[in-house]
Short mmCIF file of C-alpha atoms in Angstrom, two decimals:
data_model
loop_
_atom_site.label_atom_id
_atom_site.label_comp_id
_atom_site.label_asym_id
_atom_site.label_seq_id
_atom_site.Cartn_x
_atom_site.Cartn_y
_atom_site.Cartn_z
CA MET A 1 21.25 18.77 6.17
CA ASP A 2 20.32 15.04 5.92
CA PRO A 3 23.30 13.25 5.49
CA ALA A 4 21.92 11.32 2.26
CA GLU A 5 20.59 14.63 1.18
CA ALA A 6 24.18 16.29 0.67
CA LEU A 7 25.46 13.20 -0.86
CA THR A 8 22.94 13.38 -3.43
CA ASP A 9 23.71 16.88 -4.00
CA LEU A 10 27.77 16.04 -4.33
CA LYS A 11 26.89 13.38 -7.18
CA GLN A 12 24.71 16.48 -8.48
CA ILE A 13 28.15 18.72 -8.45
CA SER A 14 30.70 16.84 -8.79
CA THR A 15 30.81 13.78 -11.96
CA GLN A 16 34.14 12.48 -10.96
CA VAL A 17 32.70 11.67 -7.86
CA GLU A 18 32.01 7.82 -8.48
CA ARG A 19 30.74 6.20 -4.93
CA ALA A 20 30.45 8.34 -1.70
CA VAL A 21 29.69 7.38 1.75
CA VAL A 22 29.33 9.89 5.21
CA VAL A 23 31.39 7.87 8.16
CA ARG A 24 30.53 9.16 11.85
CA ASN A 25 33.97 9.41 13.55
CA ASP A 26 32.94 6.37 15.86
CA GLY A 27 33.39 4.49 12.60
CA SER A 28 29.13 3.78 11.92
CA LEU A 29 27.99 4.52 8.21
CA GLU A 30 25.92 7.56 8.40
CA ALA A 31 24.70 7.38 4.63
CA SER A 32 26.19 5.79 0.97
CA THR A 33 25.92 6.50 -2.66
CA LEU A 34 25.67 2.82 -3.24
CA ARG A 35 22.69 0.53 -3.59
CA ASP A 36 24.24 -2.63 -1.75
CA ALA A 37 24.79 -1.96 2.02
CA ALA A 38 27.51 -4.53 2.39
CA ALA A 39 29.84 -2.78 0.00
CA ALA A 40 28.86 0.69 1.50
CA GLU A 41 30.07 -0.66 5.12
CA ARG A 42 32.74 -2.30 3.77
CA ILE A 43 34.02 0.92 2.32
CA ALA A 44 33.03 2.81 5.90
CA ARG A 45 35.52 0.48 7.22
CA GLY A 46 38.27 0.58 4.83
CA ALA A 47 37.84 4.75 5.40
CA THR A 48 38.29 4.59 8.96
CA ASP A 49 41.35 2.27 8.50
CA LEU A 50 42.68 4.60 6.05
CA TRP A 51 42.33 7.82 8.44
CA ASP A 52 43.93 5.52 11.31
CA ALA A 53 46.83 4.68 9.38
CA ALA A 54 47.37 8.14 7.79
CA GLU A 55 46.96 9.42 11.79
CA ALA A 56 49.76 6.93 12.26
CA ALA A 57 51.98 8.54 9.13
CA ARG A 58 51.12 11.41 10.12
CA ALA A 59 52.40 11.48 13.84
CA SER A 60 55.35 9.05 12.83
CA LEU A 61 56.18 12.18 10.75
CA GLY A 62 56.05 14.39 13.20
CA ARG A 63 53.16 16.84 11.68
CA PRO A 64 50.14 18.95 12.49
CA ALA A 65 46.67 17.39 12.87
CA LEU A 66 45.29 15.72 9.69
CA SER A 67 42.67 17.44 7.82
CA GLN A 68 42.47 15.44 4.66
CA LEU A 69 43.78 13.11 2.38
CA GLU A 70 43.66 11.62 -1.53
CA VAL A 71 45.40 8.39 -2.24
CA ALA A 72 45.83 8.22 -6.31
CA THR A 73 46.28 4.80 -7.76
CA PRO A 74 46.94 3.97 -11.33
CA GLY A 75 42.64 2.01 -10.91
CA GLY A 76 41.59 5.62 -9.19
CA SER A 77 41.84 7.76 -6.57
CA VAL A 78 40.37 8.02 -2.73
CA PHE A 79 39.10 10.85 -1.32
CA ALA A 80 38.78 11.71 2.63
CA VAL A 81 38.02 14.98 3.99
CA ARG A 82 37.25 14.77 8.05
CA ASP A 83 36.14 17.60 10.59
CA ASP A 84 35.07 17.32 14.16
CA ALA A 85 31.76 14.93 14.08
CA ARG A 86 32.08 12.84 10.66
CA MET A 87 34.05 12.04 7.47
CA VAL A 88 33.10 12.17 3.79
CA CYS A 89 35.12 9.14 1.95
CA ALA A 90 34.49 9.33 -2.07
CA VAL A 91 36.32 6.95 -5.00
CA THR A 92 36.86 9.16 -8.54
CA ALA A 93 38.28 7.70 -11.31
CA GLY A 94 42.03 8.12 -12.49
CA ASP A 95 43.25 11.52 -12.84
CA PRO A 96 40.72 13.73 -11.07
CA THR A 97 40.71 17.15 -10.53
CA VAL A 98 42.03 17.32 -6.80
CA GLY A 99 41.02 21.05 -5.65
CA LEU A 100 37.48 20.47 -7.18
CA ILE A 101 37.14 17.08 -5.58
CA PHE A 102 38.34 18.40 -1.85
CA TYR A 103 36.54 21.89 -2.44
CA ASP A 104 33.06 19.60 -2.90
CA LEU A 105 33.94 16.66 -0.20
CA LYS A 106 34.19 20.03 2.22
CA THR A 107 30.87 22.08 1.06
CA CYS A 108 29.45 17.96 1.33
CA LEU A 109 30.68 18.03 4.94
CA ARG A 110 29.58 21.62 5.58
CA ASN A 111 26.39 21.11 4.51
CA ILE A 112 25.33 18.00 6.93
CA ALA A 113 27.12 20.24 9.58
CA GLU A 114 24.54 23.11 9.31
CA GLU A 115 21.49 22.88 11.68
CA PRO A 116 18.70 21.18 10.11
CA ALA A 117 15.70 23.90 9.21
CA GLU A 118 13.68 22.28 11.68
CA ALA A 119 16.01 22.53 14.40
CA VAL A 120 15.81 26.45 13.80
CA ALA A 121 12.16 26.87 14.05
CA ASP A 122 11.43 24.49 16.68
CA VAL A 123 10.33 27.05 18.74
CA PRO A 124 6.68 27.44 20.06
CA PRO A 125 4.33 28.67 17.23
CA GLU A 126 3.44 32.34 18.25
CA PRO A 127 -0.42 32.04 18.69
CA VAL A 128 -2.78 33.21 15.67
CA ALA A 129 -5.26 35.43 16.41
CA ALA A 130 -8.76 33.75 16.49
CA GLU A 131 -11.65 34.36 14.23
CA PRO A 132 -14.04 37.11 15.67
CA ALA A 133 -17.21 34.62 17.12
CA THR A 134 -20.24 34.88 15.43
CA PRO A 135 -22.84 36.44 17.18
CA ALA A 136 -25.31 34.51 18.90
CA GLY A 137 -28.43 33.36 16.71
CA GLU A 138 -26.63 34.11 13.47
CA GLU A 139 -25.71 31.61 11.17
CA GLU A 140 -22.86 31.31 8.76
CA PRO A 141 -24.09 32.43 5.23
CA ASP A 142 -23.29 29.22 3.06
CA GLY A 143 -24.53 30.74 -0.57
CA GLN A 144 -27.29 28.20 -0.56
CA GLY A 145 -29.93 30.80 0.45
CA MET B 1 63.98 34.01 -42.06
CA ALA B 2 60.11 33.43 -41.29
CA ARG B 3 59.53 30.26 -42.42
CA GLY B 4 62.49 29.43 -40.18
CA LYS B 5 61.04 31.47 -37.01
CA LEU B 6 58.05 29.71 -37.43
CA ALA B 7 59.70 25.75 -37.83
CA ALA B 8 61.32 26.59 -34.38
CA ILE B 9 58.25 27.84 -32.62
CA SER B 10 56.36 24.82 -33.82
CA VAL B 11 59.17 22.90 -32.21
CA ALA B 12 59.47 24.66 -29.21
CA THR B 13 55.44 23.89 -29.14
CA ALA B 14 55.52 20.77 -29.56
CA SER B 15 58.02 20.10 -27.07
CA VAL B 16 56.39 21.74 -24.03
CA LEU B 17 53.30 19.64 -25.26
CA GLY B 18 54.90 16.12 -25.23
CA THR B 19 56.37 17.04 -22.02
CA VAL B 20 53.16 17.78 -20.27
CA LEU B 21 51.74 15.11 -21.87
CA VAL B 22 54.51 12.61 -20.68
CA ARG B 23 54.81 14.01 -17.33
CA ARG B 24 50.53 13.89 -16.78
CA ARG B 25 50.38 10.09 -18.19
CA ARG B 26 53.63 8.76 -15.54
CA ARG B 27 51.59 10.43 -13.13
CA MET B 28 48.77 8.81 -14.13
CA HIS B 29 49.67 5.49 -13.42
CA GLN B 30 52.05 6.20 -10.15
CA THR B 31 50.95 5.48 -7.04
CA ARG B 32 51.38 8.42 -4.33
CA VAL B 33 49.41 9.79 -1.00
CA ASP B 34 49.00 12.91 -0.20
CA LEU B 35 48.28 14.16 3.08
CA TYR B 36 47.24 17.98 4.07
CA PHE B 37 47.48 19.01 7.59
CA GLY B 38 45.52 21.29 9.59
CA ASP B 39 48.67 24.20 9.45
CA GLY B 40 47.91 24.14 5.29
CA SER B 41 50.68 22.35 4.50
CA MET B 42 50.79 19.04 2.53
CA LEU B 43 53.44 16.17 2.20
CA SER B 44 53.11 13.75 -1.01
CA LEU B 45 54.42 10.09 -0.17
CA PRO B 46 56.00 8.37 -3.12
CA ASP B 47 54.97 4.49 -3.17
CA ASP B 48 58.25 3.29 -2.13
CA ALA B 49 57.92 5.54 1.42
CA PRO B 50 57.17 2.78 4.59
CA GLU B 51 54.33 4.92 5.34
CA THR B 52 52.64 4.30 1.93
CA ALA B 53 53.02 0.40 2.18
CA ALA B 54 50.37 1.06 5.69
CA ILE B 55 48.04 3.14 3.89
CA LEU B 56 47.64 1.82 0.82
CA PRO B 57 45.96 -1.35 1.99
CA ALA B 58 43.26 0.16 3.24
CA ALA B 59 42.66 2.63 -0.16
CA HIS B 60 42.52 -0.86 -2.23
CA ALA B 61 40.02 -2.14 0.05
CA ILE B 62 38.00 0.84 -0.43
CA LEU B 63 38.66 1.15 -4.09
CA ALA B 64 37.81 -3.04 -4.39
CA ALA B 65 34.66 -2.48 -2.57
CA ALA B 66 33.74 0.89 -4.58
CA THR B 67 33.53 -1.53 -8.31
#
């Protein structure tokens, strides 16, 4: 699924998600729910910094690989979920339903990772049987006598 | 007798409800970082942990950009 389409679905499913971005693991912004492109870029940069800081904390604590995180503040919460290719980062108001948000973000990532329908159908079309040729001298009836 | 029981149940219910509300309110006003790992474990870092101090600036930058 297209990342922008997946974010549209996310916003429809999860009313608690106020803003969300999809960031590739190289740090480039792939899609966002924001109209302000500069703000979306700032969130994408912040999401990459957030993940890097969390990854550093994980390493210093000797924990296994990081899969998702939440930062809760009185002003709102930030969620991030990452797979092998990209991360989806979402902002919610205070006191969100944590399990539900993570579930919706993982669904969003899974939808993007799914192979697009066009790619699956990217096989040569089967030949279509040609209509039988009209015998020479005969005309197609056109209904006008 | 029945009135005494009713009063006791009411007090107990109100007490539990109050505790839940106070905890929920306190939780809303706390800053914390919850890290979830690939093996299914989770670590909640309190706001005074050194790791939290390193993570919070990025989260605040995201929240500021989102408003």
